[in-house]
Tab-separated table of C-alpha atoms (C1' of nucleotides) in Angstrom:
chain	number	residue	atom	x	y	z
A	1	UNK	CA	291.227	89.636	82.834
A	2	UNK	CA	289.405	90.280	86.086
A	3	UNK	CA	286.021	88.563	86.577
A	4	UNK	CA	284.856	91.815	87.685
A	5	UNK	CA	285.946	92.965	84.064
A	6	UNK	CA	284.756	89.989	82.358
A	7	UNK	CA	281.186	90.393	84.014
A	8	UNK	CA	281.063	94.182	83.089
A	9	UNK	CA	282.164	93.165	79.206
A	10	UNK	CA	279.623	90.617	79.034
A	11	UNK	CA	276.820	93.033	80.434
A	12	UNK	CA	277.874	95.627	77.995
A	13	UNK	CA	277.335	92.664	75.081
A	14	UNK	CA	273.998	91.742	76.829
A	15	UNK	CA	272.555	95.356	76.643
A	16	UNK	CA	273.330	95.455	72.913
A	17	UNK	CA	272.324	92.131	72.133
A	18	UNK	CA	270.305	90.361	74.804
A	19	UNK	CA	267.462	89.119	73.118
A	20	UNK	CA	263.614	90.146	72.972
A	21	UNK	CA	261.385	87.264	74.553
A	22	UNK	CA	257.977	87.398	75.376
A	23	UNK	CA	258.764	86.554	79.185
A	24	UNK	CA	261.671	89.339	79.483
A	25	UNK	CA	260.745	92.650	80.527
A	26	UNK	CA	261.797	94.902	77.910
A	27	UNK	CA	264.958	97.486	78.275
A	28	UNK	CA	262.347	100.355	78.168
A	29	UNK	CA	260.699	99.374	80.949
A	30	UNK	CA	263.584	97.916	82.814
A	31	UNK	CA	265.374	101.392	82.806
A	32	UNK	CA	261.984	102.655	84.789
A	33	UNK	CA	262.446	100.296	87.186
A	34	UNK	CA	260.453	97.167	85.939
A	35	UNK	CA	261.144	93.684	87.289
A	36	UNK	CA	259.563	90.408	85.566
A	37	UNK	CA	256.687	88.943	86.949
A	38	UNK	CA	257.873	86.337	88.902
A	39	UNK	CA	254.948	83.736	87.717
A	40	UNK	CA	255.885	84.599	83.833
A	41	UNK	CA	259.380	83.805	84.936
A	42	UNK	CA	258.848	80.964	86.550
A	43	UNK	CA	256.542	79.545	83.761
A	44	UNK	CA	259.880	79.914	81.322
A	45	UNK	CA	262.209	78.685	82.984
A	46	UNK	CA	260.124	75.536	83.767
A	47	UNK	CA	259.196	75.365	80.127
A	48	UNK	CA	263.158	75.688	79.133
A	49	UNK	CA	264.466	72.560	80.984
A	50	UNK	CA	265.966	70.968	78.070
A	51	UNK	CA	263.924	72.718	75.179
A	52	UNK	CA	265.049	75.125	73.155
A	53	UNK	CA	263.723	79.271	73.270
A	54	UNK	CA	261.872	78.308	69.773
A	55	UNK	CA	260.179	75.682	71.161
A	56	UNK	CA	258.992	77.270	74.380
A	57	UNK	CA	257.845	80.581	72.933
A	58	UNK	CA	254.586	80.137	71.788
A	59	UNK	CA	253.328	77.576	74.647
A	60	UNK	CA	254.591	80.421	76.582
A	61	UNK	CA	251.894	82.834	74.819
A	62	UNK	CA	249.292	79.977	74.997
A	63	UNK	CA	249.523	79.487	78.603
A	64	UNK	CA	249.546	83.019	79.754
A	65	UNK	CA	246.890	83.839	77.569
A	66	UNK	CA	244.858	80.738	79.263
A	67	UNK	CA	246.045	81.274	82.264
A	68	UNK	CA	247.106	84.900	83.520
A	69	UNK	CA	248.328	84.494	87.108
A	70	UNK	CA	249.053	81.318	88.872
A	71	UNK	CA	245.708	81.405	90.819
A	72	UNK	CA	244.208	80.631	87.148
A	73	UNK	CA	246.735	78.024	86.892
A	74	UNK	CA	246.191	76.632	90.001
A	75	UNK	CA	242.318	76.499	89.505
A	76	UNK	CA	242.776	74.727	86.119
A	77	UNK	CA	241.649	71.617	85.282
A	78	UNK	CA	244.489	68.613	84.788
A	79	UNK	CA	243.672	67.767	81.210
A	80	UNK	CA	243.533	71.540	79.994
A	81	UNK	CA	246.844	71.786	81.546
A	82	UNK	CA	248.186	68.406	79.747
A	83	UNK	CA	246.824	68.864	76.653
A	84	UNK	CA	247.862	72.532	76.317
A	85	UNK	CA	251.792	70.685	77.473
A	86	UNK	CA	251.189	68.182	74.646
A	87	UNK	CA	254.090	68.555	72.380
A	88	UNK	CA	256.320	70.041	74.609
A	89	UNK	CA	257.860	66.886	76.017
A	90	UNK	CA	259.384	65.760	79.342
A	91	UNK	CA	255.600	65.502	80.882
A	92	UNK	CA	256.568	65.369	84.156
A	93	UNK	CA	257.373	69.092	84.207
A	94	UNK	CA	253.455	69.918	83.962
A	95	UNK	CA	252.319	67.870	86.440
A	96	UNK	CA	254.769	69.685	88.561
A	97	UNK	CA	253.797	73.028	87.303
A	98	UNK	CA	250.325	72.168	87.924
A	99	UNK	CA	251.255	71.083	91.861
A	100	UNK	CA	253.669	73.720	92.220
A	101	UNK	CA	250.811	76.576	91.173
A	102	UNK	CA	248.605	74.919	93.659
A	103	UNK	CA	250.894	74.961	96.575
A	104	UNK	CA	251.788	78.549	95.610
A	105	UNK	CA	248.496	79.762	95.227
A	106	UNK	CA	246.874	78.109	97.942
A	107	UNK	CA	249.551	78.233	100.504
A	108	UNK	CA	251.621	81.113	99.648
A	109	UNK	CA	248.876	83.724	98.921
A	110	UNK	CA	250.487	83.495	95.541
A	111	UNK	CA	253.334	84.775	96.125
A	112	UNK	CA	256.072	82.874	94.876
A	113	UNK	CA	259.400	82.270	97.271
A	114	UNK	CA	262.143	85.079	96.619
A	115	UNK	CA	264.912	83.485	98.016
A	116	UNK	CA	266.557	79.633	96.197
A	117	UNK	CA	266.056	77.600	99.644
A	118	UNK	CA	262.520	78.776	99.375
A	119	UNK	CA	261.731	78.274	95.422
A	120	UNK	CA	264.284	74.497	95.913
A	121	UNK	CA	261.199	73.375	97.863
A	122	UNK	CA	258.900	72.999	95.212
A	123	UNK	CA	257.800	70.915	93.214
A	124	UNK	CA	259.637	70.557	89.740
A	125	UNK	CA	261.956	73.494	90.715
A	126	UNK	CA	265.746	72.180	91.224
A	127	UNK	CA	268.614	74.099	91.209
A	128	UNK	CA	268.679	75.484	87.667
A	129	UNK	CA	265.060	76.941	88.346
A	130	UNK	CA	265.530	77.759	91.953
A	131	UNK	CA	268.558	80.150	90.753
A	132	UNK	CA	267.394	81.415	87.907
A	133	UNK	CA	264.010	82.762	89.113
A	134	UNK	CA	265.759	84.024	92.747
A	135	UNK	CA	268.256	85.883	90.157
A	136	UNK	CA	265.911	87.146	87.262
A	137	UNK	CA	262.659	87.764	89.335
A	138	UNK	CA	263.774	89.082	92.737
A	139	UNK	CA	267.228	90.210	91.913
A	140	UNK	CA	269.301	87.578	93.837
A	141	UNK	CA	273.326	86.908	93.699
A	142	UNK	CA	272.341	83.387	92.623
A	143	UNK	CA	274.455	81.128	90.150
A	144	UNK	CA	272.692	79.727	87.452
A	145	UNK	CA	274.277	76.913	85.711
A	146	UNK	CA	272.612	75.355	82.840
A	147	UNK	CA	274.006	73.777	79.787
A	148	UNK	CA	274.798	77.070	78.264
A	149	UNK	CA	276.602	78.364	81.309
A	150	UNK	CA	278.408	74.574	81.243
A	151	UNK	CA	279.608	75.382	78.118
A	152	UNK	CA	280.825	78.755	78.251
A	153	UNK	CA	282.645	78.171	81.470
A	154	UNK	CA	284.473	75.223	80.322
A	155	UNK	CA	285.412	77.333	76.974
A	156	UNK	CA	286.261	80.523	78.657
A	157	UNK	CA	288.379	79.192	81.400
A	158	UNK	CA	289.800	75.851	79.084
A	159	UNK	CA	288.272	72.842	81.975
A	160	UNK	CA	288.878	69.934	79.696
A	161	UNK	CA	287.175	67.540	82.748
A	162	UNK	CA	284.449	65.377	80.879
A	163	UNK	CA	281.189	66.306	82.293
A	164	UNK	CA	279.501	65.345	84.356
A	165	UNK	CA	282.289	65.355	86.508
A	166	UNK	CA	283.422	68.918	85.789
A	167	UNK	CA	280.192	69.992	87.045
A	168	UNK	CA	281.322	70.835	90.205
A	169	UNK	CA	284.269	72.866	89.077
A	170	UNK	CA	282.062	75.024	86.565
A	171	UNK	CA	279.323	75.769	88.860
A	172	UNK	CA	282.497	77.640	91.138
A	173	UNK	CA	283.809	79.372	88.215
A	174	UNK	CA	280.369	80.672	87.394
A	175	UNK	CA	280.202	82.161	90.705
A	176	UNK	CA	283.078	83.533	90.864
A	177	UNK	CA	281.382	86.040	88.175
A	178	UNK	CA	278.655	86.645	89.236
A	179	UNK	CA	278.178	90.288	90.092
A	180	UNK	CA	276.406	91.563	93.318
A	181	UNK	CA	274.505	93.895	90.762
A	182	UNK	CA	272.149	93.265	88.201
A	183	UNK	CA	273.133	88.738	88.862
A	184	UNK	CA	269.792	88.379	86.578
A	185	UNK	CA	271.093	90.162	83.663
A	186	UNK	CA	274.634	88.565	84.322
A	187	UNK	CA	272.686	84.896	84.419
A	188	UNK	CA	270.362	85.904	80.964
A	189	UNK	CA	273.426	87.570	79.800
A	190	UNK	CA	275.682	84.387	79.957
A	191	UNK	CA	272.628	81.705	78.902
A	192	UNK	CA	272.020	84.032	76.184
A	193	UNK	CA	275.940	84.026	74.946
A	194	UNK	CA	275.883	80.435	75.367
A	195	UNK	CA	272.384	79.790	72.782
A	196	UNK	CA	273.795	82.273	69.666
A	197	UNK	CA	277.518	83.248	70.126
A	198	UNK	CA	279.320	80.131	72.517
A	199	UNK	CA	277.559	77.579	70.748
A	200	UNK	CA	277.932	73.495	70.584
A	201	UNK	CA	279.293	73.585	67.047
A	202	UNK	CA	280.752	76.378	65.110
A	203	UNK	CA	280.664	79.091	68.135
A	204	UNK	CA	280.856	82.336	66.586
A	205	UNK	CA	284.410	83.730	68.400
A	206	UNK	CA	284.429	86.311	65.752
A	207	UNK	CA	282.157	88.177	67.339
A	208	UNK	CA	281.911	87.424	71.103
A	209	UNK	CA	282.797	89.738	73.750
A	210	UNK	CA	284.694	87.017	75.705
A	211	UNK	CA	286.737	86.271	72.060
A	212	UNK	CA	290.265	87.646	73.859
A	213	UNK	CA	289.857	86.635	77.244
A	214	UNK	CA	288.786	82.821	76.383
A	215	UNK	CA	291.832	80.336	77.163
A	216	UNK	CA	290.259	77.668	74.827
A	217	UNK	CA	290.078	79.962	72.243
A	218	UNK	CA	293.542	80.558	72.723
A	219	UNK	CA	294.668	77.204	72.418
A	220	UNK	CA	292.272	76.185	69.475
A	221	UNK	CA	289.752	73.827	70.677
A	222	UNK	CA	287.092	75.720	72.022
A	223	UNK	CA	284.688	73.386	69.256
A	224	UNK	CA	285.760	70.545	71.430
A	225	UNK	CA	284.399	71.578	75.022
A	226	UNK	CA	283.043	70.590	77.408
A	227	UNK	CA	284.278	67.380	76.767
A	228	UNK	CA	281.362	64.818	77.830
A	229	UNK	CA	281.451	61.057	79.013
A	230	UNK	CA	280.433	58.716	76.246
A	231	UNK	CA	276.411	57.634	76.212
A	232	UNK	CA	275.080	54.097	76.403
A	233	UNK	CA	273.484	52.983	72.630
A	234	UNK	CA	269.555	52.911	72.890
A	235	UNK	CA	267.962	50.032	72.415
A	236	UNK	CA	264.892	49.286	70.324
A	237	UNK	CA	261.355	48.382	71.405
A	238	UNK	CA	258.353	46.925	69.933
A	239	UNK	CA	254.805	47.040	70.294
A	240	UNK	CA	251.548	46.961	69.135
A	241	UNK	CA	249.397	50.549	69.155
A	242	UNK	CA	245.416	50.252	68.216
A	243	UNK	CA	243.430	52.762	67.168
A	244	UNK	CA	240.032	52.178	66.932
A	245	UNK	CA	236.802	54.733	65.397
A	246	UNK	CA	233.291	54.800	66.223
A	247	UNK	CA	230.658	54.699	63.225
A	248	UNK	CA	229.487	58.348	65.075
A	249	UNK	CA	233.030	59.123	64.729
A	250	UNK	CA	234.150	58.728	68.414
A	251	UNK	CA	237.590	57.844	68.948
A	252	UNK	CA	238.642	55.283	71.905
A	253	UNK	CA	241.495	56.767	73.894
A	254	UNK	CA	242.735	56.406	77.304
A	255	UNK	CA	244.626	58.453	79.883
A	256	UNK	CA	247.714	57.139	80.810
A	257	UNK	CA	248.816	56.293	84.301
A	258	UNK	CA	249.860	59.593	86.577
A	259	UNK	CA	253.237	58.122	86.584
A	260	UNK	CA	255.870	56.853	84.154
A	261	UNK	CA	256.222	57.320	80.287
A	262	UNK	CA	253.756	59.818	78.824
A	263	UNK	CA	252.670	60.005	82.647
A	264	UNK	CA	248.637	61.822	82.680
A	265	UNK	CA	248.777	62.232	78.693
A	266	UNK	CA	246.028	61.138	76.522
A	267	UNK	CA	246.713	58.457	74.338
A	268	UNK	CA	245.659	55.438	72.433
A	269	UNK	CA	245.309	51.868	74.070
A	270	UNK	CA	248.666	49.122	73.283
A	271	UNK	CA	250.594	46.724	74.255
A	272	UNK	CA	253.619	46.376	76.051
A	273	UNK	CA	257.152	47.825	74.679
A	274	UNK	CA	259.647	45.019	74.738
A	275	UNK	CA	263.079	44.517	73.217
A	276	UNK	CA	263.519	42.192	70.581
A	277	UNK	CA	260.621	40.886	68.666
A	278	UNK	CA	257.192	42.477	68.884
A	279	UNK	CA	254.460	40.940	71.053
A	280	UNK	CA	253.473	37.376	69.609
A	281	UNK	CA	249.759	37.532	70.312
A	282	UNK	CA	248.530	40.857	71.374
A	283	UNK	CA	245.000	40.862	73.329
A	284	UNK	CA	243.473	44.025	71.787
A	285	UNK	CA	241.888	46.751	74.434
A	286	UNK	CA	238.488	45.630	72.763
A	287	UNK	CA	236.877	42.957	70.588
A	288	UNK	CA	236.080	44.208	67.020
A	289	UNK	CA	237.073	43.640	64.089
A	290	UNK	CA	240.812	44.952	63.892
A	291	UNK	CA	243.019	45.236	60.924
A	292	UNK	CA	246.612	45.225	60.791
A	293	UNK	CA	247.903	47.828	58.575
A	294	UNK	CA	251.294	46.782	58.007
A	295	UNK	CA	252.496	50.417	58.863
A	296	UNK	CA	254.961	51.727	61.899
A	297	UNK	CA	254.604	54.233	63.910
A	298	UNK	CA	258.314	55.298	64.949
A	299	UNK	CA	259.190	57.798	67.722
A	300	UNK	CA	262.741	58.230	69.506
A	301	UNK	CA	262.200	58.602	73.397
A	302	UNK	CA	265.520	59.719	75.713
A	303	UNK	CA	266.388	56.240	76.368
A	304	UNK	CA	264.891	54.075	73.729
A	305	UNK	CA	263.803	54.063	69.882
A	306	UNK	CA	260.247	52.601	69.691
A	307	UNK	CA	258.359	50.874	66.116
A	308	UNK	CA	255.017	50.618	66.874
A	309	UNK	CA	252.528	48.175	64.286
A	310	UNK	CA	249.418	50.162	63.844
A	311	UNK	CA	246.031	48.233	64.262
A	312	UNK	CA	242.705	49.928	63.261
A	313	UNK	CA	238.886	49.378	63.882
A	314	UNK	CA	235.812	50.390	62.687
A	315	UNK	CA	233.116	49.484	65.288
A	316	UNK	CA	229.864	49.639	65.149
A	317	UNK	CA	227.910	52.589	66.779
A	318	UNK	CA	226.783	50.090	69.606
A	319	UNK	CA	230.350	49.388	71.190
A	320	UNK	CA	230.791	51.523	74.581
A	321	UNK	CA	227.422	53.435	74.479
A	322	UNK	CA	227.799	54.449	78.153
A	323	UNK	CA	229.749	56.950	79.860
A	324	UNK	CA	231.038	58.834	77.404
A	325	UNK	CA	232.642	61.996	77.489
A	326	UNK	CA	234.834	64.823	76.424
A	327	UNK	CA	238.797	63.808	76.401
A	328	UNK	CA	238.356	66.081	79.374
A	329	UNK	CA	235.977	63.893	81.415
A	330	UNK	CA	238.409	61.233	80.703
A	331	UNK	CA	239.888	61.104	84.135
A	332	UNK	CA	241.198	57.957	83.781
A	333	UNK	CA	241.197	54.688	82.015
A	334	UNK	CA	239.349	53.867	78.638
A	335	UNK	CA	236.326	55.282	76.893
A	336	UNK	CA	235.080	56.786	73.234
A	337	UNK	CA	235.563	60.228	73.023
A	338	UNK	CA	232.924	62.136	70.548
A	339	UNK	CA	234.911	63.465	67.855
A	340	UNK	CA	233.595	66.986	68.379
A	341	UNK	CA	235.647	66.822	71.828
A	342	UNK	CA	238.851	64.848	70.968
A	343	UNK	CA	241.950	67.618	69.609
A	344	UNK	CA	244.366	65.802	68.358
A	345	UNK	CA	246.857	68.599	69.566
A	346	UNK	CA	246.101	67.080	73.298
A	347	UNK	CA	247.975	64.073	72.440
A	348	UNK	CA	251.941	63.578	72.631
A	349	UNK	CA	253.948	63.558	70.034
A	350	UNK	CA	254.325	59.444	69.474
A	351	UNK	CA	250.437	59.516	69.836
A	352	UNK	CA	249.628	62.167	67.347
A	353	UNK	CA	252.077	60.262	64.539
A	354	UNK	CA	249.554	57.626	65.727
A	355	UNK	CA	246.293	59.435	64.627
A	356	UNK	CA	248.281	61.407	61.750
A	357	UNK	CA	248.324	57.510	60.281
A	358	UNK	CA	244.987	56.424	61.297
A	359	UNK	CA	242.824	58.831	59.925
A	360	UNK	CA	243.107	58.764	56.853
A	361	UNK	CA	241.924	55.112	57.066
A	362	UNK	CA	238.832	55.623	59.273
A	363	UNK	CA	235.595	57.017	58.236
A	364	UNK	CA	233.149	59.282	60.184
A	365	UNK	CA	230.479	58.214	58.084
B	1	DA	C1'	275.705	57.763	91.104
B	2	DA	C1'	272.756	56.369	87.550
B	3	DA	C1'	268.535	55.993	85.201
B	4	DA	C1'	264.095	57.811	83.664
B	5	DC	C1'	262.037	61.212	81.222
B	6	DG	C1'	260.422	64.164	74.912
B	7	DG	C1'	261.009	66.408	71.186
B	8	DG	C1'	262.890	69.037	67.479
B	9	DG	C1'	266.706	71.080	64.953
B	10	DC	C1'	271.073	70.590	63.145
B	11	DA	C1'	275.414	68.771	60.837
C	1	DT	C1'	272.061	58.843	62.448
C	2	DG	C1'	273.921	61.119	66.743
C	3	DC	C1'	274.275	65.257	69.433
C	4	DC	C1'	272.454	69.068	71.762
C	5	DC	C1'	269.347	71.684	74.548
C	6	DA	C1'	267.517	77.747	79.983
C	7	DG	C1'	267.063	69.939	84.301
C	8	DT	C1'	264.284	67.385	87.851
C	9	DT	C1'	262.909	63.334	90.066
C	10	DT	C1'	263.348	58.714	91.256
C	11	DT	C1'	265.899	54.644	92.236
DNA sequence: AAAACGGGGCA
DNA sequence: TGCCCAGTTTT
């Protein structure tokens, strides 16, 4: 088959099937002429790096009701932004959203770039985000590869290269069909195929548009593609995490560092994550009278499995009297934060399992 | 080129 | 458990 005839088939599927999300413009208003706001796409496709549609939707809802247009965003404070992130993983992204909205706002008139050389230059768009906004915002002949596309490409045309070499190789079949018209349909169109039809494990072939046309189909092992170079084990850490509760019912948290693990989150205070046997003799982040509770917090990171031993306090209402503050006005470091102001959907997932623990252990009284 | 960087859902 | 996901940045 022709790509031009595979593109056409698959935009046929798409117009039948393409799904309804909340940052797609519907087909109603696309037949008048609509295109997607390029800030709502550009929120979703930063939001998508490696997370799943059900994952993303309703942060989606939550920022866009907080935060309209990316002047809002821009003018934002950085722990509204974080905590609103918390949960979503890969934390990075935010802080990247939040300098990206800045630059755009402040710099661009808010107008984002319409062209992938212009939206590659910043920050926390690469070329997965660059493409797929240039294609699905401002209509652009862009390619966008993703692991969907990946997948599909390596089924359809039967590349049995382990990624990540085949990368190259896939990214020039995928261009090859993509259509001068309509390339952001043809992009959703493809990603879409790829997250309910061409899927990892038990793709449906029954039912896909691409079923006659698709060489590993053909030959029978479309369930084994892309093939993928093996993974390194992950190691386990250990560590020591300490929560500790006011008599007023503060809780002492800190904001972590701008950079590395958890990078601007809120969190509570610990020690070090090593390999091999847990810290010997921990120096708690204040004196009081701390109680081991024999439990584990355990939390799988990209790289690493993590057991954390949970210490708790109850301090008296004395202990760090001054300068405290909402988990807002924690900019940086340590501090009690009055329970009235601490959500405990600000903090990360490993955090929250934390708390989710603690609490039941510490009184407000 | 390889490592760092989350979290949840699924078999 | 291990694998996968609408990847980007840093080293």
């Amino acid at each position: 088959m022709r790509d031009e005839e595979l593109s056409a088939t698959l935009l046929a599927w798409y117009g039948r099937h393409g799904r309804d999300l909340p940052w797609r413009v519907g087909p109603a208003a696309r037949l008048a002429g609509a295109r997607p706001d390029p800030y709502a796409v550009w929120l979703s496709e930063v939001m998508l790096q490696q997370t799943t549609v059900a994952a993303v939707r309703d942060y989606f809802r939550r920022f866009t009701a907080l935060w309209p247009d990316v002047h809002a965003l821009a003018a934002a404070e950085d722990g509204a932004v974080m905590g609103e992130w918390a949960g979503l993983g890969y934390y990075a992204r935010a802080r990247n959203l939040l300098k990206c909205a800045r630059v755009v706002s402040a710099e661009l008139g808010g107008r984002f770039p319409d062209t992938v050389e212009g939206l590659r230059a910043l920050p926390g768009i690469g070329p997965y985000t660059a493409a797929a906004v240039a294609a699905i915002a401002f209509d652009r002949p862009a390619t966008v590869v993703d692991g969907n596309v990946e997948r599909v490409m390596s089924r359809l045309f039967l590349v049995e290269t382990p990624l990540p070499q085949a990368k190259g190789p896939l990214t020039e079949l995928a261009g090859r069909l993509t259509p001068p018209v309509h390339p952001g349909d043809h992009a959703q169109a493809v990603m879409d195929l790829g997250a309910t039809i061409c899927t990892p494990r038990n793709p449906a072939c029954g039912i896909c548009p691409w079923r006659d046309p698709c060489a590993a189909r053909a030959a029978g092992v479309q369930a084994d593609l892309p093939r993928k170079a093996p993974k390194k084990a992950k190691p386990v850490r250990h560590g020591i995490i300490w929560v500790a509760r006011r008599d007023d019912g503060a809780w002492f948290l800190e904001r972590r560092p701008e950079t590395g693990l958890l990078g601007g989150m809120l969190g509570w205070p610990g020690s070090d994550w090593v390999e091999g046997a847990p810290p010997a003799d921990p120096m708690p982040p204040l004196s009081a009278g701390w109680q081991d509770t024999g439990e584990e917090v355990r939390h799988t990171f990209t790289h690493f499995h993590l057991r954390l031993r949970l210490w708790i306090a109850q301090v008296g209402p004395q202990a760090g009297c001054a300068g405290d503050g909402g988990a807002d006005e924690l900019q940086s470091g340590r501090g009690f934060v009055p329970a009235g102001a601490f959500r405990p959907s600000d903090l990360p997932t490993l955090m929250r399992k934390a708390f989710d623990l603690a609490r039941p252990r510490l009184t407000d009284d």
